[in-house]
Tab-separated table of C-alpha atoms in Angstrom:
chain	number	residue	atom	x	y	z
Y	53	MET	CA	-39.167	-3.131	-29.311
Y	54	GLU	CA	-37.997	0.104	-27.720
Y	55	TRP	CA	-35.986	-1.747	-25.053
Y	56	LEU	CA	-34.010	-3.388	-27.876
Y	57	LEU	CA	-33.095	-0.190	-29.744
Y	58	VAL	CA	-32.771	2.512	-27.080
Y	59	PRO	CA	-29.384	1.372	-25.684
Y	60	PHE	CA	-27.789	1.510	-29.133
Y	61	GLU	CA	-28.840	5.112	-29.647
Y	62	VAL	CA	-26.144	6.143	-27.170
Y	63	SER	CA	-22.757	6.859	-28.746
Y	64	PHE	CA	-20.567	4.951	-26.280
Y	65	VAL	CA	-22.806	1.880	-26.575
Y	66	GLN	CA	-22.523	2.104	-30.357
Y	67	ARG	CA	-18.734	2.118	-30.069
Y	68	ALA	CA	-18.918	-0.786	-27.625
Y	69	LEU	CA	-21.058	-2.709	-30.127
Y	70	VAL	CA	-18.610	-2.099	-32.979
Y	71	ALA	CA	-15.692	-3.093	-30.754
Y	72	GLY	CA	-17.510	-6.224	-29.615
Y	73	VAL	CA	-18.300	-7.236	-33.193
Y	74	LEU	CA	-14.683	-6.742	-34.281
Y	75	VAL	CA	-13.370	-8.715	-31.299
Y	76	SER	CA	-15.928	-11.462	-31.968
Y	77	VAL	CA	-14.780	-11.874	-35.570
Y	78	VAL	CA	-11.078	-11.864	-34.638
Y	79	CYS	CA	-11.669	-14.359	-31.822
Y	80	ALA	CA	-13.756	-16.555	-34.136
Y	81	ILE	CA	-10.928	-16.859	-36.665
Y	82	VAL	CA	-8.157	-17.502	-34.156
Y	83	GLY	CA	-10.352	-19.321	-31.638
Y	84	THR	CA	-11.301	-21.938	-34.223
Y	85	TRP	CA	-7.650	-22.976	-34.557
Y	86	VAL	CA	-7.181	-22.812	-30.788
Y	87	VAL	CA	-10.093	-25.191	-30.216
Y	88	LEU	CA	-9.191	-27.556	-33.052
Y	89	ARG	CA	-5.552	-27.752	-31.939
Y	90	GLY	CA	-6.395	-28.093	-28.246
Y	91	MET	CA	-4.568	-24.874	-27.352
Y	92	ALA	CA	-7.076	-23.664	-24.762
Y	93	PHE	CA	-4.571	-23.859	-21.910
Y	94	ILE	CA	-1.976	-21.813	-23.744
Y	95	GLY	CA	-4.632	-19.223	-24.602
Y	96	ASP	CA	-5.509	-18.901	-20.925
Y	97	ALA	CA	-1.830	-18.718	-19.958
Y	98	MET	CA	-1.135	-16.046	-22.574
Y	99	SER	CA	-3.997	-13.881	-21.330
Y	100	HIS	CA	-2.718	-13.978	-17.758
Y	101	GLY	CA	0.927	-13.727	-18.763
Y	102	MET	CA	0.417	-10.124	-19.898
Y	103	LEU	CA	0.036	-8.879	-16.317
Y	104	PRO	CA	3.735	-8.015	-15.672
Y	105	GLY	CA	3.988	-5.941	-18.846
Y	106	VAL	CA	0.731	-4.114	-18.183
Y	107	ALA	CA	1.725	-3.464	-14.557
Y	108	ILE	CA	5.127	-2.031	-15.542
Y	109	ALA	CA	3.564	0.053	-18.329
Y	110	SER	CA	1.009	1.490	-15.927
Y	111	LEU	CA	3.625	2.375	-13.315
Y	112	THR	CA	5.951	4.001	-15.851
Y	113	GLY	CA	3.263	5.830	-17.825
Y	114	VAL	CA	3.746	3.802	-21.000
Y	115	ASN	CA	0.791	2.755	-23.178
Y	116	LEU	CA	-0.774	-0.390	-21.701
Y	117	LEU	CA	-0.988	-2.056	-25.103
Y	118	ILE	CA	2.784	-1.777	-25.504
Y	119	GLY	CA	3.345	-3.358	-22.107
Y	120	ALA	CA	0.849	-6.104	-22.861
Y	121	ALA	CA	2.443	-6.806	-26.251
Y	122	VAL	CA	5.959	-7.028	-24.808
Y	123	SER	CA	4.872	-9.291	-21.964
Y	124	ALA	CA	2.837	-11.528	-24.264
Y	125	GLY	CA	5.766	-11.655	-26.690
Y	126	VAL	CA	8.089	-12.825	-23.920
Y	127	MET	CA	5.547	-15.461	-22.963
Y	128	ALA	CA	5.221	-16.650	-26.573
Y	129	LEU	CA	8.983	-16.818	-27.088
Y	130	GLY	CA	9.355	-18.725	-23.833
Y	131	VAL	CA	6.724	-21.262	-24.854
Y	132	THR	CA	8.368	-21.702	-28.268
Y	133	ALA	CA	11.889	-22.060	-26.864
Y	134	LEU	CA	11.048	-24.413	-23.998
Y	135	GLY	CA	8.691	-26.376	-26.238
Y	136	ARG	CA	11.712	-27.707	-28.134
Y	137	SER	CA	12.883	-29.613	-25.067
Y	138	ARG	CA	12.113	-33.321	-25.286
Y	139	ARG	CA	12.325	-33.752	-21.527
Y	140	LEU	CA	9.403	-31.444	-20.738
Y	141	SER	CA	5.866	-31.715	-22.080
Y	142	GLU	CA	4.297	-28.631	-23.613
Y	143	ASP	CA	1.686	-28.225	-20.884
Y	144	THR	CA	4.446	-28.338	-18.235
Y	145	THR	CA	6.410	-25.508	-19.849
Y	146	ILE	CA	3.250	-23.459	-20.370
Y	147	GLY	CA	2.206	-23.998	-16.756
Y	148	LEU	CA	5.610	-22.924	-15.419
Y	149	LEU	CA	5.701	-19.791	-17.557
Y	150	PHE	CA	2.089	-19.020	-16.674
Y	151	VAL	CA	2.749	-19.180	-12.922
Y	152	GLY	CA	6.028	-17.303	-13.223
Y	153	MET	CA	4.565	-14.423	-15.259
Y	154	LEU	CA	1.436	-14.172	-13.120
Y	155	ALA	CA	3.463	-14.197	-9.891
Y	156	SER	CA	5.770	-11.498	-11.278
Y	157	GLY	CA	2.784	-9.359	-12.166
Y	158	VAL	CA	1.227	-9.729	-8.720
Y	159	ILE	CA	4.554	-8.806	-7.064
Y	160	ILE	CA	4.795	-5.652	-9.191
Y	161	VAL	CA	1.158	-4.748	-8.478
Y	162	SER	CA	1.642	-5.265	-4.733
Y	163	HIS	CA	4.139	-2.374	-4.664
Y	164	SER	CA	1.597	0.097	-6.003
Y	165	ARG	CA	-1.669	0.736	-4.203
Y	166	SER	CA	-2.775	3.117	-6.937
Y	167	PHE	CA	-2.772	0.301	-9.482
Y	168	ALA	CA	-5.984	-1.291	-8.163
Y	169	VAL	CA	-8.289	0.500	-10.602
Y	170	ASP	CA	-6.026	-0.192	-13.590
Y	171	LEU	CA	-5.792	-3.843	-12.539
Y	172	THR	CA	-9.580	-4.111	-12.516
Y	173	GLY	CA	-9.715	-2.744	-16.049
Y	174	PHE	CA	-6.942	-5.100	-17.114
Y	175	LEU	CA	-8.717	-8.163	-15.707
Y	176	PHE	CA	-12.300	-7.325	-16.675
Y	177	GLY	CA	-12.012	-4.708	-19.415
Y	178	ASP	CA	-14.172	-1.647	-20.015
Y	179	VAL	CA	-15.959	-2.044	-23.311
Y	180	LEU	CA	-18.099	1.041	-22.669
Y	181	ALA	CA	-14.966	3.219	-22.555
Y	182	VAL	CA	-13.677	2.133	-25.975
Y	183	GLY	CA	-12.594	5.071	-28.095
Y	184	SER	CA	-12.005	5.701	-31.785
Y	185	ALA	CA	-8.314	4.806	-31.520
Y	186	ASP	CA	-9.239	1.438	-29.998
Y	187	LEU	CA	-11.601	0.747	-32.899
Y	188	VAL	CA	-8.898	1.578	-35.433
Y	189	GLY	CA	-6.544	-0.796	-33.648
Y	190	LEU	CA	-9.148	-3.570	-33.746
Y	191	VAL	CA	-9.770	-3.021	-37.469
Y	192	ILE	CA	-6.031	-3.308	-38.143
Y	193	THR	CA	-5.859	-6.431	-35.976
Y	194	LEU	CA	-8.761	-8.006	-37.859
Y	195	ALA	CA	-7.108	-7.255	-41.199
Y	196	VAL	CA	-3.788	-8.781	-40.102
Y	197	VAL	CA	-5.446	-11.864	-38.597
Y	198	ALA	CA	-7.621	-12.411	-41.672
Y	199	VAL	CA	-4.697	-12.137	-44.108
Y	200	VAL	CA	-2.398	-14.400	-42.076
Y	201	ALA	CA	-5.185	-16.948	-41.509
Y	202	LEU	CA	-5.946	-16.994	-45.244
Y	203	LEU	CA	-2.323	-17.370	-46.299
Y	204	GLY	CA	-1.567	-19.955	-43.627
Y	205	HIS	CA	-4.810	-21.936	-43.921
Y	206	ARG	CA	-3.214	-24.955	-45.574
Y	207	SER	CA	-0.311	-25.066	-43.114
Y	208	PHE	CA	-2.585	-24.620	-40.094
Y	209	THR	CA	-4.882	-27.387	-41.324
Y	210	ALA	CA	-2.042	-29.851	-41.839
Y	211	LEU	CA	-0.537	-28.897	-38.477
Y	212	THR	CA	-3.876	-29.480	-36.757
Y	213	PHE	CA	-4.839	-32.826	-38.267
Y	214	ASP	CA	-1.643	-34.504	-39.495
Y	215	ILE	CA	1.705	-33.053	-38.461
Y	216	ARG	CA	3.596	-35.853	-40.270
Y	217	LYS	CA	1.891	-34.959	-43.524
Y	218	ALA	CA	2.772	-31.335	-42.902
Y	219	HIS	CA	6.438	-32.334	-42.729
Y	220	THR	CA	6.079	-34.438	-45.876
Y	221	LEU	CA	4.478	-31.606	-47.831
Y	222	GLY	CA	7.165	-29.187	-46.688
Y	223	LEU	CA	4.694	-26.954	-44.863
Y	224	ARG	CA	7.105	-26.285	-41.984
Y	225	PRO	CA	4.834	-27.130	-39.033
Y	226	ARG	CA	7.158	-25.499	-36.472
Y	227	LEU	CA	6.897	-22.186	-38.291
Y	228	ALA	CA	3.142	-22.636	-38.650
Y	229	ASN	CA	2.856	-23.308	-34.914
Y	230	ALA	CA	4.890	-20.181	-34.135
Y	231	VAL	CA	2.719	-18.067	-36.437
Y	232	LEU	CA	-0.432	-19.479	-34.876
Y	233	LEU	CA	0.917	-18.673	-31.427
Y	234	ALA	CA	1.633	-15.132	-32.644
Y	235	LEU	CA	-1.976	-14.822	-33.826
Y	236	VAL	CA	-3.233	-15.920	-30.409
Y	237	THR	CA	-0.953	-13.345	-28.797
Y	238	LEU	CA	-2.111	-10.570	-31.124
Y	239	THR	CA	-5.768	-11.433	-30.550
Y	240	ILE	CA	-5.464	-11.401	-26.766
Y	241	VAL	CA	-3.451	-8.178	-26.689
Y	242	ALA	CA	-5.901	-6.404	-28.998
Y	243	SER	CA	-8.996	-7.685	-27.198
Y	244	PHE	CA	-8.118	-7.264	-23.526
Y	245	ARG	CA	-9.004	-3.529	-23.678
Y	246	VAL	CA	-12.579	-4.544	-24.491
Y	247	VAL	CA	-13.323	-7.510	-22.219
Y	248	GLY	CA	-10.174	-7.900	-20.117
Y	249	THR	CA	-7.727	-10.779	-19.892
Y	250	LEU	CA	-9.918	-12.930	-17.664
Y	251	LEU	CA	-12.842	-12.627	-20.049
Y	252	VAL	CA	-11.228	-12.567	-23.518
Y	253	PHE	CA	-10.640	-16.272	-23.044
Y	254	GLY	CA	-14.430	-16.747	-23.087
Y	255	LEU	CA	-14.860	-15.067	-26.476
Y	256	LEU	CA	-11.805	-16.858	-27.828
Y	257	ILE	CA	-12.980	-20.353	-26.902
Y	258	ALA	CA	-16.743	-20.478	-26.300
Y	259	PRO	CA	-18.139	-19.404	-29.727
Y	260	ALA	CA	-15.699	-21.627	-31.647
Y	261	ALA	CA	-16.426	-24.586	-29.362
Y	262	ALA	CA	-20.165	-23.984	-29.773
Y	263	ALA	CA	-19.806	-23.854	-33.565
Y	264	LEU	CA	-18.215	-27.330	-33.555
Y	265	PHE	CA	-21.616	-28.778	-32.669
Y	266	TRP	CA	-23.035	-27.530	-35.977
Y	267	SER	CA	-20.265	-27.953	-38.536
Y	268	ARG	CA	-17.037	-29.796	-39.346
Y	269	ARG	CA	-15.803	-27.449	-42.081
Y	270	ILE	CA	-13.201	-25.034	-40.726
Y	271	THR	CA	-14.444	-21.987	-42.637
Y	272	THR	CA	-18.028	-22.686	-41.595
Y	273	ILE	CA	-16.969	-23.071	-37.964
Y	274	MET	CA	-15.310	-19.643	-38.143
Y	275	PHE	CA	-18.413	-18.083	-39.684
Y	276	VAL	CA	-20.795	-19.616	-37.139
Y	277	ALA	CA	-18.437	-18.723	-34.284
Y	278	ALA	CA	-18.403	-15.106	-35.456
Y	279	LEU	CA	-22.210	-15.010	-35.544
Y	280	LEU	CA	-22.432	-16.523	-32.066
Y	281	GLY	CA	-19.849	-14.058	-30.750
Y	282	VAL	CA	-21.788	-11.128	-32.212
Y	283	ALA	CA	-25.006	-12.494	-30.672
Y	284	ALA	CA	-23.269	-12.721	-27.286
Y	285	THR	CA	-22.030	-9.132	-27.702
Y	286	VAL	CA	-25.463	-7.733	-28.541
Y	287	GLY	CA	-27.155	-9.741	-25.798
Y	288	GLY	CA	-24.467	-8.819	-23.276
Y	289	LEU	CA	-24.765	-5.103	-23.991
Y	290	LEU	CA	-28.564	-5.247	-23.697
Y	291	VAL	CA	-28.460	-7.094	-20.387
Y	292	SER	CA	-25.747	-4.745	-19.121
Y	293	TRP	CA	-27.785	-1.676	-20.044
Y	294	HIS	CA	-31.096	-2.812	-18.543
Y	295	TRP	CA	-29.777	-4.674	-15.494
Y	296	GLY	CA	-26.738	-2.542	-14.685
Y	297	THR	CA	-24.195	-5.375	-14.905
Y	298	ALA	CA	-20.546	-5.165	-16.010
Y	299	ALA	CA	-20.623	-5.079	-19.814
Y	300	GLY	CA	-17.450	-7.070	-20.525
Y	301	ALA	CA	-18.285	-9.800	-18.038
Y	302	THR	CA	-21.865	-10.021	-19.332
Y	303	ILE	CA	-20.641	-10.436	-22.916
Y	304	ALA	CA	-18.226	-13.207	-21.883
Y	305	ALA	CA	-20.946	-14.910	-19.819
Y	306	GLY	CA	-23.248	-14.713	-22.838
Y	307	ALA	CA	-20.632	-16.454	-24.980
Y	308	VAL	CA	-20.314	-19.279	-22.452
Y	309	LEU	CA	-24.117	-19.527	-22.216
Y	310	VAL	CA	-24.266	-19.853	-26.013
Y	311	PHE	CA	-21.838	-22.772	-25.791
Y	312	PHE	CA	-23.938	-24.676	-23.245
Y	313	LEU	CA	-27.117	-23.924	-25.196
Y	314	SER	CA	-25.493	-25.279	-28.366
Y	315	ALA	CA	-24.333	-28.379	-26.490
Y	316	PHE	CA	-27.848	-28.980	-25.174
Y	317	LEU	CA	-29.508	-28.462	-28.565
Y	318	SER	CA	-26.967	-30.736	-30.231
Y	319	PHE	CA	-27.599	-33.449	-27.663
Y	320	ALA	CA	-31.347	-33.051	-28.087
Y	321	ARG	CA	-31.014	-33.276	-31.864
Y	322	GLN	CA	-28.942	-36.451	-31.672
Y	323	ARG	CA	-31.369	-37.944	-29.171
Y	324	PHE	CA	-34.313	-37.141	-31.428
Y	325	ARG	CA	-32.577	-38.756	-34.412
Y	326	SER	CA	-31.820	-41.879	-32.366
Y	327	LEU	CA	-35.440	-42.167	-31.245
Y	328	THR	CA	-36.629	-41.654	-34.819
Y	329	LEU	CA	-34.334	-44.419	-36.125
Y	330	GLU	CA	-35.431	-46.791	-33.359
Y	331	THR	CA	-39.079	-46.076	-34.197
Y	332	GLU	CA	-38.524	-46.760	-37.904
Y	333	ARG	CA	-36.669	-50.010	-37.152
Y	334	SER	CA	-39.431	-51.214	-34.838
Y	335	ARG	CA	-41.893	-50.869	-37.663
């Protein structure tokens, strides 16, 4: 039992745990809508699209979160503006913006050799270096996400399952889509400090996708996704402590492992039910 408790007696691991729990809950709320709406690609593009802003902020001495927010905002506005074109599909516009922003970031980084360490932190995060200010920022982010998700629940649901009905009910699906995109942006910007842009995508998608195997109610999916994200955080920190692995990457890997475990258990459950029904019919 000692191996389970000792790591969390250290102050920086305690802060990492709190940060991981907060990120897990935020990602569960937003990630549920991302998975249900099939927005995984845009989530990935948004996470990578922050690179130019972070690179410029690092080179100029500005707070990285400000650079990330500006860059992600440009990406979101670009997706919204180009998405109105009937000649281009949404995935085409997202792909073009994704490549353009990522290429711009790499070009900026290539002019600064001293940016290598900052780039590593940007890509993979440093959950063990989270401070009190980061925790306050995550608490504020969670509060904003929770309030917006609660107020926009009806609009998001109609947008996800029946956009025509959303128009009929006057729920303004375009506005709802823009707000949802803003939530994705906020979540990624707030979370990249903990697990990095390459890995935040795992916590955003994997727990929510895993929860779909166990429920069809949106609120229940969010709750289960949050629990799975917290489990991945605790497990990731334990493995990182005892095996000396990168904490952020281990947490993200744990989230993906939870997804595949859920998929396997769901398949096994369905298979068992099928065999049981066949047995009863044969009698």
